[in-house]
Short mmCIF file of C-alpha atoms in Angstrom, two decimals:
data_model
loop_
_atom_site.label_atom_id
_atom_site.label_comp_id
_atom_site.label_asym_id
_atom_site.label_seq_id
_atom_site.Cartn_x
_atom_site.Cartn_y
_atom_site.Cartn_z
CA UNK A 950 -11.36 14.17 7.70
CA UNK A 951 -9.16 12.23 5.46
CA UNK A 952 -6.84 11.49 8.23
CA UNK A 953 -9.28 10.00 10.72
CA UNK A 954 -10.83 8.02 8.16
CA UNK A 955 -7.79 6.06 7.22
CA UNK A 956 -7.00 5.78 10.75
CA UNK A 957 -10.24 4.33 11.14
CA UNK A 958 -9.68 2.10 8.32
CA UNK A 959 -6.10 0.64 9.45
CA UNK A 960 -7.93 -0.37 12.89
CA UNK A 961 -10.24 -2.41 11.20
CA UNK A 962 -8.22 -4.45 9.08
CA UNK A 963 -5.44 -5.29 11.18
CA UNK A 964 -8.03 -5.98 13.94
CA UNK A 965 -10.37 -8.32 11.37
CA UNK A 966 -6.96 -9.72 11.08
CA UNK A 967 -5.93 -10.48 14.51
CA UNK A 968 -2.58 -9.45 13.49
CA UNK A 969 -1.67 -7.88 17.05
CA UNK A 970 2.03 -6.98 16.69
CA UNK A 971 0.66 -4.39 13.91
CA UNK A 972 -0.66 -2.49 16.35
CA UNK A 973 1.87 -2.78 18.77
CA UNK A 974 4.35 -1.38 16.01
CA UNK A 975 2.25 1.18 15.18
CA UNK A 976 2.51 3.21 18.56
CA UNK A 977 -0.36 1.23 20.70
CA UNK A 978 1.63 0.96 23.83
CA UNK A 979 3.78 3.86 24.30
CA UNK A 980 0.65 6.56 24.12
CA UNK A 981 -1.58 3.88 26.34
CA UNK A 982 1.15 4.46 29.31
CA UNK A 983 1.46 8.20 28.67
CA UNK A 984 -2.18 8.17 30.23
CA UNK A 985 -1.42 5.50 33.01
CA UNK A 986 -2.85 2.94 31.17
CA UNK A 987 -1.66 -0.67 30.89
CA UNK A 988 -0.56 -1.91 27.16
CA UNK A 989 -1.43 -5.16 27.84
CA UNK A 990 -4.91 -5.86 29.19
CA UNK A 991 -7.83 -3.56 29.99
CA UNK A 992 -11.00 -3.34 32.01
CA UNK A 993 -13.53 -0.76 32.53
CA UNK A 994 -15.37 -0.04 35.92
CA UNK A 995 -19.00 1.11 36.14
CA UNK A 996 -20.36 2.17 39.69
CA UNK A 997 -23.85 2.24 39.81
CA UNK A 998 -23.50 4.06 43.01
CA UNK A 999 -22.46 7.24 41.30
CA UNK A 1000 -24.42 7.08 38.04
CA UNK A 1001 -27.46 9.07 38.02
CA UNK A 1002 -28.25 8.99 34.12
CA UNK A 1003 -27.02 12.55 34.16
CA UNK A 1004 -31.05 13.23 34.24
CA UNK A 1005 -31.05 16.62 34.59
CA UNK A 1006 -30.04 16.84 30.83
CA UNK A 1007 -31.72 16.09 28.05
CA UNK A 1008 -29.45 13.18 27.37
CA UNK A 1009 -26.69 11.06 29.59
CA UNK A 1010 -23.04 12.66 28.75
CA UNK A 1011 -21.68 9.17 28.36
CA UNK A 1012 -24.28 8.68 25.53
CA UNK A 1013 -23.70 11.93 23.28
CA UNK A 1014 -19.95 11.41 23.63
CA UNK A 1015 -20.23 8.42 22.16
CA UNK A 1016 -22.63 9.35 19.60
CA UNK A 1017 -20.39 11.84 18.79
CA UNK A 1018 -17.11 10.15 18.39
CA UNK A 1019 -18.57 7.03 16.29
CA UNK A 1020 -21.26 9.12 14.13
CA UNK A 1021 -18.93 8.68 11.08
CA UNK A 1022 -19.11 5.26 11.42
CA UNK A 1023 -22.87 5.21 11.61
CA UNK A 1024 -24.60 3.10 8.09
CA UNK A 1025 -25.91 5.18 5.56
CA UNK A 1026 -28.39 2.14 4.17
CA UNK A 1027 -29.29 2.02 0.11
CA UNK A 1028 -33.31 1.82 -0.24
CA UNK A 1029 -35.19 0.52 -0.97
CA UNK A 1030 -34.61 -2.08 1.66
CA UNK A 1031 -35.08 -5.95 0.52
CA UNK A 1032 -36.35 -8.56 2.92
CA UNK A 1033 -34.28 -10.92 5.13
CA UNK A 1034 -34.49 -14.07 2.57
CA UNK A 1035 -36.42 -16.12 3.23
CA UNK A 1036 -38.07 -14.10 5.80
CA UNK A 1037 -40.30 -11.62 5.25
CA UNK A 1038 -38.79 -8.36 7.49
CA UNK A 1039 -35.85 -6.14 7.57
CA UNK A 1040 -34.54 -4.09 10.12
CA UNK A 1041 -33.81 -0.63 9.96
CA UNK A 1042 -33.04 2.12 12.15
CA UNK A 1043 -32.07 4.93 10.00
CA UNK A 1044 -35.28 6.44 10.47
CA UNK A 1045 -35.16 6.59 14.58
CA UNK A 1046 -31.12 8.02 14.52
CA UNK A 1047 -32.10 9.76 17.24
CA UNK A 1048 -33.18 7.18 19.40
CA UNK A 1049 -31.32 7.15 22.98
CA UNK A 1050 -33.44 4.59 25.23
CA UNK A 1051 -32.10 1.28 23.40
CA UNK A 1052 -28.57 0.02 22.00
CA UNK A 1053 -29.03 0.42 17.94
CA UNK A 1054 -26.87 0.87 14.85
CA UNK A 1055 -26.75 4.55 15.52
CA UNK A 1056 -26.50 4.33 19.27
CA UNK A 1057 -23.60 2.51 20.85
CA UNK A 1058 -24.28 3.10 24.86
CA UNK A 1059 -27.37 3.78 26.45
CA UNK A 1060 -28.25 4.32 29.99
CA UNK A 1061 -31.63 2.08 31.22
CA UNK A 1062 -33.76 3.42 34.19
CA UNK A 1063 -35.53 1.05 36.86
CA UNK A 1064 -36.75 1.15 40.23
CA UNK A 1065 -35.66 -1.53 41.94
CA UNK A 1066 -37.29 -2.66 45.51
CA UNK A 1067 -34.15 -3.45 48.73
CA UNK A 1068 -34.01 -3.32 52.35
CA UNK A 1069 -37.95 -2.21 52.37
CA UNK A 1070 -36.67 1.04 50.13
CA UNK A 1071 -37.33 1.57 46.53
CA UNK A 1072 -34.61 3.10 44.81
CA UNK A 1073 -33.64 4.35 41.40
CA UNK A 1074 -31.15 2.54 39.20
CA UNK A 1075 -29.33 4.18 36.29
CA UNK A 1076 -27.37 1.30 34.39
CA UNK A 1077 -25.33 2.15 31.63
CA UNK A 1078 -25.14 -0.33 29.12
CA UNK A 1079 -22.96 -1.13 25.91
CA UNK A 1080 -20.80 -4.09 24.90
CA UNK A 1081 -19.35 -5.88 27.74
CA UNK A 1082 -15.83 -6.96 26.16
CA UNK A 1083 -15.64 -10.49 27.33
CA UNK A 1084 -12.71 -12.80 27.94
CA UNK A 1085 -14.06 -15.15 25.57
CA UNK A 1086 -16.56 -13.46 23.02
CA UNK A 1087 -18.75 -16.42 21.78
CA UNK A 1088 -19.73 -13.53 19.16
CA UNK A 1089 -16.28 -14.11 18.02
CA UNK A 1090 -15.88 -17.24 18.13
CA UNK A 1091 -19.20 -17.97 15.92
CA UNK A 1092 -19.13 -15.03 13.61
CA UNK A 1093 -19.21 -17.29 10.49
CA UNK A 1094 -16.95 -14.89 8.53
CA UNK A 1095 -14.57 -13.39 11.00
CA UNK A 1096 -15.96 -10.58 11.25
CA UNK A 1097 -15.34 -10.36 14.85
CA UNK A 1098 -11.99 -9.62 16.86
CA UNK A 1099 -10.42 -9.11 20.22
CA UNK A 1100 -7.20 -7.19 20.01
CA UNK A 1101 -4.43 -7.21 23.14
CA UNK A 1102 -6.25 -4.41 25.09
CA UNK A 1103 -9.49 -6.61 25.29
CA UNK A 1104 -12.01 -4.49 22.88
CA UNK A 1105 -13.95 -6.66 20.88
CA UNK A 1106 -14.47 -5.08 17.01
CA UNK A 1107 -16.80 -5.59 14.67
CA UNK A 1108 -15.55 -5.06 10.89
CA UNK A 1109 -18.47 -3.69 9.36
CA UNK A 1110 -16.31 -4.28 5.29
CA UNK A 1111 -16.58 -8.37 6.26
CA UNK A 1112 -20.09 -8.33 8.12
CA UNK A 1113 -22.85 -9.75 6.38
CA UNK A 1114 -25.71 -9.05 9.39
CA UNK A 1115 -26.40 -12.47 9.66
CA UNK A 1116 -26.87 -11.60 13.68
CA UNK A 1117 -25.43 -15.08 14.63
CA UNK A 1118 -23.40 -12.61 17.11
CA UNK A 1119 -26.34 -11.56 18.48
CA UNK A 1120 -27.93 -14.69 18.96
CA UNK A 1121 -24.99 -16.05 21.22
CA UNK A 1122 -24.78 -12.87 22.94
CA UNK A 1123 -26.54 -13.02 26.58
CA UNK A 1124 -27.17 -9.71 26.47
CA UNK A 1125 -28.02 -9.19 22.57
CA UNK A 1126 -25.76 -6.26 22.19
CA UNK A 1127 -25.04 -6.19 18.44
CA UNK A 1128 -27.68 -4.77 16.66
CA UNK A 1129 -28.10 -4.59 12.62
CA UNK A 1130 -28.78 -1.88 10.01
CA UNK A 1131 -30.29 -3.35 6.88
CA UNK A 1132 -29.13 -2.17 3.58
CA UNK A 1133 -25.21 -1.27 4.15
CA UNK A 1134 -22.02 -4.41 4.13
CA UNK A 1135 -20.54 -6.35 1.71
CA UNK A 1136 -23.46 -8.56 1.06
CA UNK A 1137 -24.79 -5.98 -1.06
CA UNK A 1138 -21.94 -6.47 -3.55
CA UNK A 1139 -21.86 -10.37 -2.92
CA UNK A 1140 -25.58 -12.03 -2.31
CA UNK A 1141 -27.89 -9.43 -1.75
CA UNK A 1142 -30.96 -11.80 -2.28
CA UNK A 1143 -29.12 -14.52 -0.38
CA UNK A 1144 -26.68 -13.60 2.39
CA UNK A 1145 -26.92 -11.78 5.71
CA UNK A 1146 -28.89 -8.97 5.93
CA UNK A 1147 -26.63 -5.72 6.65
CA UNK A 1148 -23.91 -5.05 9.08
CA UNK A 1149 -24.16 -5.39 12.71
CA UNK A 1150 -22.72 -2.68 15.28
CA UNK A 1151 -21.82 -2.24 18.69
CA UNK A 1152 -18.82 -0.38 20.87
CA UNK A 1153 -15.69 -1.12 20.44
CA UNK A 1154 -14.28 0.51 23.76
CA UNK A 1155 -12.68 3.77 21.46
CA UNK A 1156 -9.52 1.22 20.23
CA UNK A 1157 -8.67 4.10 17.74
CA UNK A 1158 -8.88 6.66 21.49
CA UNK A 1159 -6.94 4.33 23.29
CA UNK A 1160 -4.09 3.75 20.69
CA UNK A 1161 -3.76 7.87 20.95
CA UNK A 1162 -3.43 7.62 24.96
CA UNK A 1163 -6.96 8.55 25.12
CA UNK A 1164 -9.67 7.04 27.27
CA UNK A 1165 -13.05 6.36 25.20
CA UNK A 1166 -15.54 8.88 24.94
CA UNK A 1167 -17.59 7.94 27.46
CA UNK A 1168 -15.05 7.44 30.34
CA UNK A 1169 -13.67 10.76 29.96
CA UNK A 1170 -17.08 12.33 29.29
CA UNK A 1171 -18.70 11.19 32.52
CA UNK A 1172 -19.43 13.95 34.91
CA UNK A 1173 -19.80 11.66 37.90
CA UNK A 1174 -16.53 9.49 37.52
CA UNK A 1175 -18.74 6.98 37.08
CA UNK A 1176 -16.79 5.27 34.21
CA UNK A 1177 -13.30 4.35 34.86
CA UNK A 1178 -10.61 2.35 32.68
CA UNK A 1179 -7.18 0.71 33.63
CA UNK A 1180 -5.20 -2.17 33.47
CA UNK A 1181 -7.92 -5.18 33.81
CA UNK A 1182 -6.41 -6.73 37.02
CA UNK A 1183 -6.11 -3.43 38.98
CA UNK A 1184 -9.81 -2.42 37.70
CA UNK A 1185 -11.30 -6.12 39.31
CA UNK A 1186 -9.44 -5.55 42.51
CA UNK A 1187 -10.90 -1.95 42.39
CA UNK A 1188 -14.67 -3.39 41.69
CA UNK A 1189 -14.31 -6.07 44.76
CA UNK A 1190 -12.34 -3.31 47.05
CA UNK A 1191 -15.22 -0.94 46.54
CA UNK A 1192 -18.24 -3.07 46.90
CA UNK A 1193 -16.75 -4.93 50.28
CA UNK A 1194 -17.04 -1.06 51.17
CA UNK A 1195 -20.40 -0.87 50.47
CA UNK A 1196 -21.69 -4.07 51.16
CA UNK A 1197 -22.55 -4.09 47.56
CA UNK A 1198 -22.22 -6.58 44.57
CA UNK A 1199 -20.14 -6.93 41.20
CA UNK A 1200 -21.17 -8.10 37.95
CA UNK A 1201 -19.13 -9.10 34.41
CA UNK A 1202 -16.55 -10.59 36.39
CA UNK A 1203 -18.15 -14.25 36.13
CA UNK A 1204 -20.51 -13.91 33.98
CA UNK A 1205 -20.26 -15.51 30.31
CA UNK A 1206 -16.64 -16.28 31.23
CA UNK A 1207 -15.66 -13.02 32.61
CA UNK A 1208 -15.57 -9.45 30.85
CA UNK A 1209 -13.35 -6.82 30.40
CA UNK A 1210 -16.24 -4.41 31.92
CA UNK A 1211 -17.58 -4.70 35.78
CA UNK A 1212 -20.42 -3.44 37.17
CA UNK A 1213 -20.90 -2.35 40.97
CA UNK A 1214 -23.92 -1.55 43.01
CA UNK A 1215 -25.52 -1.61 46.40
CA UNK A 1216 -28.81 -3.50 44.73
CA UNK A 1217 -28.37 -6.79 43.81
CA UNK A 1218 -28.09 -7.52 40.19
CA UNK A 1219 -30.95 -10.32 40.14
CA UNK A 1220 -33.24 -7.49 41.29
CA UNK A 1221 -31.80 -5.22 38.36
CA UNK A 1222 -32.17 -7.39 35.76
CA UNK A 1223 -35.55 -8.57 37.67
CA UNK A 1224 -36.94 -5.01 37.16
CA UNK A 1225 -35.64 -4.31 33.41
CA UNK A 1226 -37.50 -7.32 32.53
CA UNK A 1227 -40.81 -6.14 34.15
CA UNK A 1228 -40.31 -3.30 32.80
CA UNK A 1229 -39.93 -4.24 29.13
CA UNK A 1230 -43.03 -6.55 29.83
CA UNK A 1231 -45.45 -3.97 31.33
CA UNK A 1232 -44.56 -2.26 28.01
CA UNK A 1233 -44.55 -5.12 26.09
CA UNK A 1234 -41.01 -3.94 24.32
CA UNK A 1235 -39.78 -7.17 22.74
CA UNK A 1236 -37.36 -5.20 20.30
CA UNK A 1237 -33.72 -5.69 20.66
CA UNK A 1238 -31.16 -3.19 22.15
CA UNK A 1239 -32.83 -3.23 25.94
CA UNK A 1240 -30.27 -5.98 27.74
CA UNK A 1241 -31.22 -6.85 30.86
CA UNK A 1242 -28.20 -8.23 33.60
CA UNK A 1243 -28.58 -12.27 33.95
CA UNK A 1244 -26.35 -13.52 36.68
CA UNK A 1245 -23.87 -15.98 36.37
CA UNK A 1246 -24.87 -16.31 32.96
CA UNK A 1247 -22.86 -19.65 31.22
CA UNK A 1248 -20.77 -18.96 28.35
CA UNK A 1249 -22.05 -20.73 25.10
CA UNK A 1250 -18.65 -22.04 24.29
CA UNK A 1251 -17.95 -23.91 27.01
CA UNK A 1252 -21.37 -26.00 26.16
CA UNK A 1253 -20.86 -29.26 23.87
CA UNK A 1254 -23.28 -27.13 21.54
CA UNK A 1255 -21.13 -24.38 21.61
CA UNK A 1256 -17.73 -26.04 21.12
CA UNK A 1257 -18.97 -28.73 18.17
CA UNK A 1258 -20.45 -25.41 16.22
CA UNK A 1259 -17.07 -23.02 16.72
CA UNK A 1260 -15.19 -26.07 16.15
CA UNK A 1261 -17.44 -26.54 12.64
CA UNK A 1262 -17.37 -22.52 12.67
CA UNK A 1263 -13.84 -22.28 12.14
CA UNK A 1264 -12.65 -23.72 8.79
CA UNK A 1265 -15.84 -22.27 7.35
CA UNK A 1266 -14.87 -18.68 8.53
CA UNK A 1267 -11.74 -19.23 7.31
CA UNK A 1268 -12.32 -20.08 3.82
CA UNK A 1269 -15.26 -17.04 3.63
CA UNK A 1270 -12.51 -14.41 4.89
CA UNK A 1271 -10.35 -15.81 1.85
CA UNK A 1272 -12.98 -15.67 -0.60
CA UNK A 1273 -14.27 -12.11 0.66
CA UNK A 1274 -9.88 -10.87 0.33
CA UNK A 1275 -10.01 -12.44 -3.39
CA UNK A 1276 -12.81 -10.78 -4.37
CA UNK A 1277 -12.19 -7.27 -2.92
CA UNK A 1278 -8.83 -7.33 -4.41
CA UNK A 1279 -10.62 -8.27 -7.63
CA UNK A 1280 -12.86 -5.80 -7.55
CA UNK A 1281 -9.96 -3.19 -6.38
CA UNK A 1282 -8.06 -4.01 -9.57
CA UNK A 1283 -10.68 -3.44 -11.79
CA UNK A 1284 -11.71 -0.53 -10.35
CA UNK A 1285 -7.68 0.87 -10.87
CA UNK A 1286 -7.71 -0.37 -14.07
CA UNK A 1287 -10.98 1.13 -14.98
CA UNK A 1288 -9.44 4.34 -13.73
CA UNK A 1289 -6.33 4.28 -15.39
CA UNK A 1290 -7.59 3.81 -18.88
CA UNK A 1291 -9.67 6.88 -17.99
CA UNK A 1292 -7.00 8.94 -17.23
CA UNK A 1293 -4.82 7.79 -20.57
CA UNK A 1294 -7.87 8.80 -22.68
CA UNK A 1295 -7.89 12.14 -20.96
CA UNK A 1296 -10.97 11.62 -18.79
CA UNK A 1297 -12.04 11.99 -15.12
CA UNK A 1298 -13.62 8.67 -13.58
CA UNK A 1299 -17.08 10.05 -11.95
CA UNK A 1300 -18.07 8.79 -8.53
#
């Protein structure tokens, strides 16, 4: 336990630090080639064509893998919950853990269900879903405290000891993949009348799996080799090789910019996302965590919105990420001083 848990740890902060030769020193490369893997550059290929939800289980394998890899890293909130200031709700999902039809805090991946209408035949669609890794995260890019990092393999993190679950990352997102736990983060410590609102979480494409060599959980869980991972390049030559084979279509590679995962399928993607969205109508599901698949979807950052506010983002995020480093090092201090006096008097510090 101890050992995962600091592994865990050292992802985070070099990743909330961008500091990519760290993790290149530390072994990143050498295990990712043991498994045929590129170092540089990844990409991850799903093919609708071979998904089928895994429906004759009680849940998709893809889902309890992942589930089961990250549930450490699930929130544990503190309640009584307080109100997003100055509005007057909060979310929380710790009550509905085990949840599996939606993206949440304590579900990563999920795999939606439509029927979708083509060629005169209705067919069944089984899309999983989870963060798409793009090129140029706007998530990233407008996280207001830095929260938010792409390392050299193309994973996009969230680092849930600087989020504040203000869901700006959410809000830029086309699909709306982050989703927030009230009552966990920093903000408690800092402004918890004031500030944010929890921590947001998403997937993270298994970076501490892939520095091992290992593909994430739900590539190598997948009973239909429906999830694949390599080097980005060869996996986007794969996606266009196997839908000119099918006379079938690709998503991710254009959309917000381009992703790090691609979709194929022998439906069009208009008529996916068409159907998700009649779907979550006819049931009148306006909650978050149920994407749908816009097309050629423009990335916020390349709007003169989105550049003026990353360009006013930046210095801002900057000075927050050195105020939050001061004060956790203050607080770390006291704490060791606190607990050395203890131990000089003869006492145990109690948790």
């Amino acid at each position: 336990m101890k050992e995962s848990i600091t592994r865990r740890t050292f992802f985070k902060r070099t990743t909330a630090a961008g500091i990519l030769g760290v993790l290149a020193a530390t072994g990143l490369n050498k295990p990712v080639q043991a498994t045929g893997l590129s170092s540089g550059k990844l990409g991850t290929l799903i093919d609708l064509t071979k998904c089928d939800g895994c429906k004759d289980h009680a849940s998709p394998f893809c889902v309890v893998a992942c589930g089961k890899h990250n549930q450490e890293r699930f929130p544990e909130p503190k309640k009584p919950l307080k109100n997003y200031w100055p509005q007057k709700k909060v979310e929380d999902w710790s009550n509905k853990r085990d949840l599996k039809s939606r993206l949440t805090p304590y579900n990563w991946t999920f795999v939606d269900h439509v029927k979708v209408e083509h060629n005169g035949l209705e067919q069944e669609v089984f899309v999983p879903r989870r963060c798409m890794h793009c090129d140029n995260p706007t998530c990233s890019k407008l996280c207001p405290f830095s929260a938010i990092t792409k390392d050299q393999t193309g994973a996009v993190s969230i680092d849930d000891e600087l989020c504040f679950g203000g869901a700006k990352c959410r809000d830029v997102c086309p699909w709306g993949i982050p989703q927030r736990q009230a009552g966990v983060g920093i903000y408690l410590d800092i402004a918890p009348d004031l500030a944010g609102g929890g921590v947001m979480y998403k997937c993270d494409m298994c970076v501490d799996l892939l520095a091992e060599g290992i593909q994430p959980a739900c590539v190598s869980t997948c009973p239909k080799g429906a999830i694949s991972i390599g080097p980005r390049e060869d996996v986007r030559n794969l996606a266009y090789k196997k839908a000119k084979e099918i006379s079938g279509y690709v998503y991710g590679d254009k959309e917000n910019g381009g992703t790090a995962t691609l979709y194929i399928s022998a439906v069009p993607f208009e008529k996916i996302d068409a159907a998700i969205n009649a779907d979550k109508a006819s049931k009148k599901d306006v909650a978050p965590g149920r994407p749908g698949m816009p097309v050629n979807v423009e990335n916020y950052l390349s709007t003169g919105k989105g550049m003026f506010l990353s360009a006013v983002m930046a210095p801002f995020a900057g000075a927050a990420v050195a105020g939050i480093t001061a004060y956790r090092t203050i607080k770390g201090d006291k704490a060791k001083r606190l607990q050395n006096d203890m131990n000089d008097q003869g006492g145990e510090g109690n948790e």
